[in-house]
mmCIF file of C-alpha atoms in Angstrom:
data_model
loop_
_atom_site.group_PDB
_atom_site.id
_atom_site.type_symbol
_atom_site.label_atom_id
_atom_site.label_comp_id
_atom_site.label_asym_id
_atom_site.label_seq_id
_atom_site.Cartn_x
_atom_site.Cartn_y
_atom_site.Cartn_z
ATOM 1 C CA SER A 144 0.000 0.000 0.000
ATOM 2 C CA ILE A 145 1.032 3.604 -0.459
ATOM 3 C CA PRO A 146 2.189 5.142 2.835
ATOM 4 C CA ILE A 147 0.577 8.266 4.287
ATOM 5 C CA VAL A 148 3.100 10.775 5.623
ATOM 6 C CA ASP A 149 2.055 13.466 8.096
ATOM 7 C CA VAL A 150 4.034 16.584 7.133
ATOM 8 C CA SER A 151 2.660 18.876 9.848
ATOM 9 C CA ALA A 152 6.026 18.987 11.641
ATOM 10 C CA LEU A 153 7.675 20.364 8.492
ATOM 11 C CA LYS A 154 5.139 23.190 8.429
ATOM 12 C CA SER A 155 5.448 24.029 12.132
ATOM 13 C CA PRO A 156 8.086 26.559 13.240
ATOM 14 C CA SER A 157 7.981 25.009 16.725
ATOM 15 C CA ALA A 158 8.517 21.377 15.674
ATOM 16 C CA SER A 159 11.062 19.534 17.785
ATOM 17 C CA ALA A 160 14.093 17.765 16.371
ATOM 18 C CA GLU A 161 12.400 14.453 17.232
ATOM 19 C CA GLU A 162 9.238 15.418 15.313
ATOM 20 C CA LEU A 163 11.282 16.464 12.291
ATOM 21 C CA ASP A 164 13.285 13.247 12.436
ATOM 22 C CA LYS A 165 10.077 11.200 12.552
ATOM 23 C CA VAL A 166 8.688 12.795 9.385
ATOM 24 C CA ALA A 167 12.098 12.568 7.699
ATOM 25 C CA GLN A 168 12.249 8.840 8.399
ATOM 26 C CA SER A 169 8.692 8.385 7.112
ATOM 27 C CA ILE A 170 9.621 10.176 3.884
ATOM 28 C CA ARG A 171 12.817 8.137 3.541
ATOM 29 C CA GLN A 172 10.972 4.859 4.018
ATOM 30 C CA ALA A 173 8.201 5.841 1.574
ATOM 31 C CA ALA A 174 10.661 7.030 -1.068
ATOM 32 C CA SER A 175 13.080 4.114 -0.776
ATOM 33 C CA GLN A 176 10.643 1.257 -0.173
ATOM 34 C CA VAL A 177 7.551 2.249 -2.185
ATOM 35 C CA GLY A 178 8.472 5.195 -4.386
ATOM 36 C CA PHE A 179 5.237 7.060 -3.692
ATOM 37 C CA MET A 180 3.467 8.616 -0.726
ATOM 38 C CA TYR A 181 0.332 10.444 0.214
ATOM 39 C CA VAL A 182 0.786 13.497 2.428
ATOM 40 C CA LYS A 183 -1.611 14.666 5.092
ATOM 41 C CA ASN A 184 -1.763 17.834 7.160
ATOM 42 C CA HIS A 185 -0.244 19.640 4.178
ATOM 43 C CA GLY A 186 -2.016 22.913 4.919
ATOM 44 C CA ILE A 187 -3.969 23.286 1.668
ATOM 45 C CA SER A 188 -7.545 23.999 2.628
ATOM 46 C CA GLN A 189 -10.299 21.608 1.604
ATOM 47 C CA GLU A 190 -12.291 24.663 0.527
ATOM 48 C CA LEU A 191 -9.614 25.560 -2.051
ATOM 49 C CA ILE A 192 -9.340 21.939 -3.198
ATOM 50 C CA ASP A 193 -13.126 21.819 -3.694
ATOM 51 C CA ARG A 194 -13.025 25.083 -5.671
ATOM 52 C CA VAL A 195 -10.256 23.697 -7.890
ATOM 53 C CA PHE A 196 -12.235 20.546 -8.685
ATOM 54 C CA GLN A 197 -15.326 22.635 -9.452
ATOM 55 C CA ALA A 198 -13.372 25.032 -11.693
ATOM 56 C CA ALA A 199 -11.787 22.111 -13.570
ATOM 57 C CA ASP A 200 -15.142 20.340 -13.959
ATOM 58 C CA ASN A 201 -16.694 23.555 -15.288
ATOM 59 C CA PHE A 202 -13.863 24.011 -17.771
ATOM 60 C CA PHE A 203 -14.015 20.451 -19.101
ATOM 61 C CA ALA A 204 -17.801 20.806 -19.541
ATOM 62 C CA LEU A 205 -17.261 23.614 -22.080
ATOM 63 C CA PRO A 206 -17.831 22.879 -25.777
ATOM 64 C CA LEU A 207 -14.824 21.379 -27.561
ATOM 65 C CA ASP A 208 -14.447 24.327 -29.953
ATOM 66 C CA VAL A 209 -14.129 26.697 -26.983
ATOM 67 C CA LYS A 210 -11.503 24.514 -25.303
ATOM 68 C CA MET A 211 -9.585 24.117 -28.582
ATOM 69 C CA GLU A 212 -9.039 27.886 -28.663
ATOM 70 C CA LEU A 213 -6.607 27.155 -25.807
ATOM 71 C CA ASP A 214 -4.948 24.159 -27.516
ATOM 72 C CA VAL A 215 -1.588 23.360 -25.945
ATOM 73 C CA ALA A 216 -0.130 23.058 -29.462
ATOM 74 C CA LYS A 217 -0.540 26.846 -29.842
ATOM 75 C CA SER A 218 1.670 27.540 -26.807
ATOM 76 C CA PRO A 219 5.465 27.434 -27.140
ATOM 77 C CA PHE A 220 5.550 26.907 -23.355
ATOM 78 C CA PHE A 221 3.379 23.745 -23.255
ATOM 79 C CA ARG A 222 0.433 25.464 -21.573
ATOM 80 C CA GLY A 223 -3.258 25.000 -22.201
ATOM 81 C CA TYR A 224 -5.767 22.360 -23.239
ATOM 82 C CA HIS A 225 -5.126 18.938 -24.743
ATOM 83 C CA ARG A 226 -8.086 17.085 -26.209
ATOM 84 C CA ILE A 227 -8.984 13.431 -25.829
ATOM 85 C CA GLY A 228 -6.622 11.302 -27.888
ATOM 86 C CA ALA A 229 -4.025 14.057 -28.341
ATOM 87 C CA GLU A 230 -1.545 12.070 -26.270
ATOM 88 C CA THR A 231 -0.564 8.439 -26.619
ATOM 89 C CA THR A 232 0.720 5.832 -24.215
ATOM 90 C CA HIS A 233 2.431 2.733 -25.606
ATOM 91 C CA GLY A 234 1.182 3.715 -29.064
ATOM 92 C CA LYS A 235 -2.476 3.886 -28.032
ATOM 93 C CA LYS A 236 -4.594 7.035 -27.871
ATOM 94 C CA ASP A 237 -5.045 8.255 -24.331
ATOM 95 C CA ARG A 238 -8.703 8.733 -23.341
ATOM 96 C CA LYS A 239 -8.219 11.815 -21.252
ATOM 97 C CA GLU A 240 -8.351 15.524 -21.726
ATOM 98 C CA GLY A 241 -6.267 17.919 -19.724
ATOM 99 C CA TYR A 242 -5.169 21.452 -19.018
ATOM 100 C CA ASP A 243 -1.563 22.386 -18.231
ATOM 101 C CA ILE A 244 -0.525 25.347 -16.107
ATOM 102 C CA GLY A 245 3.011 26.415 -15.145
ATOM 103 C CA ARG A 246 4.732 29.285 -13.380
ATOM 104 C CA GLU A 247 3.400 32.540 -14.793
ATOM 105 C CA LEU A 248 6.421 34.281 -16.297
ATOM 106 C CA GLY A 249 6.109 37.452 -18.356
ATOM 107 C CA PRO A 250 8.096 38.395 -21.460
ATOM 108 C CA ASP A 251 10.658 40.366 -19.435
ATOM 109 C CA HIS A 252 11.622 37.430 -17.192
ATOM 110 C CA ALA A 253 15.239 36.339 -17.753
ATOM 111 C CA LEU A 254 14.281 32.712 -18.449
ATOM 112 C CA VAL A 255 11.720 33.767 -21.054
ATOM 113 C CA LYS A 256 14.198 36.133 -22.713
ATOM 114 C CA ALA A 257 16.740 33.298 -22.804
ATOM 115 C CA ASN A 258 14.183 30.995 -24.446
ATOM 116 C CA VAL A 259 14.551 28.367 -21.724
ATOM 117 C CA PRO A 260 12.086 25.586 -22.606
ATOM 118 C CA LEU A 261 8.822 25.407 -20.644
ATOM 119 C CA HIS A 262 9.223 28.880 -19.094
ATOM 120 C CA GLY A 263 6.702 31.559 -20.046
ATOM 121 C CA PRO A 264 3.126 32.715 -19.661
ATOM 122 C CA ASN A 265 0.077 30.533 -19.230
ATOM 123 C CA VAL A 266 -2.959 30.628 -21.484
ATOM 124 C CA TRP A 267 -6.297 31.205 -19.804
ATOM 125 C CA PRO A 268 -9.927 30.922 -20.800
ATOM 126 C CA ASP A 269 -11.880 34.147 -20.757
ATOM 127 C CA GLU A 270 -13.400 34.899 -17.357
ATOM 128 C CA ALA A 271 -16.847 35.129 -18.960
ATOM 129 C CA ILE A 272 -16.766 31.488 -20.095
ATOM 130 C CA ALA A 273 -14.793 30.011 -17.181
ATOM 131 C CA PRO A 274 -15.477 32.158 -14.102
ATOM 132 C CA ASN A 275 -12.766 31.953 -11.420
ATOM 133 C CA PHE A 276 -10.779 29.350 -13.350
ATOM 134 C CA ARG A 277 -7.644 31.482 -13.449
ATOM 135 C CA SER A 278 -7.819 32.889 -9.918
ATOM 136 C CA VAL A 279 -8.551 29.508 -8.334
ATOM 137 C CA SER A 280 -5.885 27.776 -10.442
ATOM 138 C CA GLU A 281 -3.236 30.370 -9.586
ATOM 139 C CA ALA A 282 -4.049 30.162 -5.869
ATOM 140 C CA PHE A 283 -3.850 26.363 -5.931
ATOM 141 C CA PHE A 284 -0.652 26.411 -7.979
ATOM 142 C CA GLU A 285 1.040 28.689 -5.435
ATOM 143 C CA GLU A 286 -0.067 26.453 -2.555
ATOM 144 C CA LEU A 287 1.297 23.377 -4.349
ATOM 145 C CA CYS A 288 4.642 25.060 -5.070
ATOM 146 C CA ALA A 289 4.958 26.034 -1.409
ATOM 147 C CA LEU A 290 4.135 22.457 -0.406
ATOM 148 C CA GLY A 291 6.766 21.228 -2.860
ATOM 149 C CA THR A 292 9.360 23.343 -1.065
ATOM 150 C CA VAL A 293 8.292 21.861 2.273
ATOM 151 C CA LEU A 294 8.493 18.330 0.873
ATOM 152 C CA MET A 295 11.989 18.992 -0.474
ATOM 153 C CA GLU A 296 12.994 20.106 3.023
ATOM 154 C CA GLY A 297 11.688 16.778 4.296
ATOM 155 C CA MET A 298 13.607 14.947 1.566
ATOM 156 C CA ALA A 299 16.792 16.756 2.575
ATOM 157 C CA LEU A 300 16.311 15.771 6.198
ATOM 158 C CA SER A 301 15.567 12.187 5.169
ATOM 159 C CA LEU A 302 18.980 12.072 3.466
ATOM 160 C CA GLY A 303 20.782 13.478 6.500
ATOM 161 C CA LEU A 304 21.297 16.854 4.819
ATOM 162 C CA ASP A 305 20.623 20.356 6.059
ATOM 163 C CA ARG A 306 16.890 21.056 5.853
ATOM 164 C CA HIS A 307 17.406 23.844 3.282
ATOM 165 C CA TYR A 308 19.983 21.998 1.172
ATOM 166 C CA PHE A 309 17.776 21.813 -1.943
ATOM 167 C CA ALA A 310 16.776 25.512 -1.797
ATOM 168 C CA GLN A 311 19.874 26.410 -3.839
ATOM 169 C CA PHE A 312 18.499 24.314 -6.709
ATOM 170 C CA MET A 313 14.938 25.625 -6.484
ATOM 171 C CA THR A 314 15.320 29.336 -7.125
ATOM 172 C CA GLU A 315 13.566 29.095 -10.511
ATOM 173 C CA PRO A 316 11.638 25.806 -10.378
ATOM 174 C CA CYS A 317 9.962 24.410 -13.476
ATOM 175 C CA CYS A 318 6.621 23.437 -11.937
ATOM 176 C CA PHE A 319 3.477 22.265 -13.687
ATOM 177 C CA LEU A 320 -0.088 21.616 -12.623
ATOM 178 C CA ARG A 321 -2.156 19.374 -14.856
ATOM 179 C CA TYR A 322 -5.907 19.049 -14.598
ATOM 180 C CA LEU A 323 -7.180 15.785 -16.062
ATOM 181 C CA SER A 324 -10.634 14.527 -17.020
ATOM 182 C CA TYR A 325 -11.402 10.950 -17.986
ATOM 183 C CA PRO A 326 -14.693 10.732 -19.870
ATOM 184 C CA ALA A 327 -16.744 7.538 -19.807
ATOM 185 C CA PRO A 328 -15.347 4.922 -22.185
ATOM 186 C CA PRO A 329 -17.110 4.521 -25.516
ATOM 187 C CA GLU A 330 -19.877 1.929 -25.782
ATOM 188 C CA VAL A 331 -18.046 0.333 -28.685
ATOM 189 C CA GLN A 332 -14.588 -0.603 -27.445
ATOM 190 C CA ASP A 333 -11.796 1.140 -29.344
ATOM 191 C CA ASP A 334 -8.032 0.976 -29.091
ATOM 192 C CA SER A 335 -7.656 3.656 -26.437
ATOM 193 C CA PHE A 336 -7.316 3.825 -22.687
ATOM 194 C CA GLY A 337 -6.853 6.422 -19.945
ATOM 195 C CA ALA A 338 -3.441 6.928 -18.404
ATOM 196 C CA GLY A 339 -2.109 9.868 -16.394
#
């Protein structure tokens, strides 16, 4: 089974060395024995999570022609919508649609000017057709990036390193958030399946 790691000690400024060691050992065991973990007490509110799911559901319910205006193929930064079957896994069409969001970087950002792959602005649906999609997505994205920093601190501790060891490598992280929707399979079986 996938272990559940309580990361509350990593988020607490008053956590004891013993509490930090306990979470570090849990992360080490999960990473080395299983390769995956769930985290709990991560600090992202259930209210925000619910709003994200609602915003994503509302977006995916839009007509295909509206979503295709935001086709990921139009973005040099790999941002936007990808339709069902646009991606393949093991040579088979993937029965999912998705929406990719990254760090919002404007044209004057050094990484954008240097044409570093995957760094640039996002594409967003108009507020009139997808109310709150952008604001909710940006809020969630920021919370996830902050959690990522906390988890990297836990990883550092789990390796016996200084808690902030990885911070030097995370000054300009390349982070992505991907919303996915898996429609019901077709009544007539085809050669596709849904994979993440």
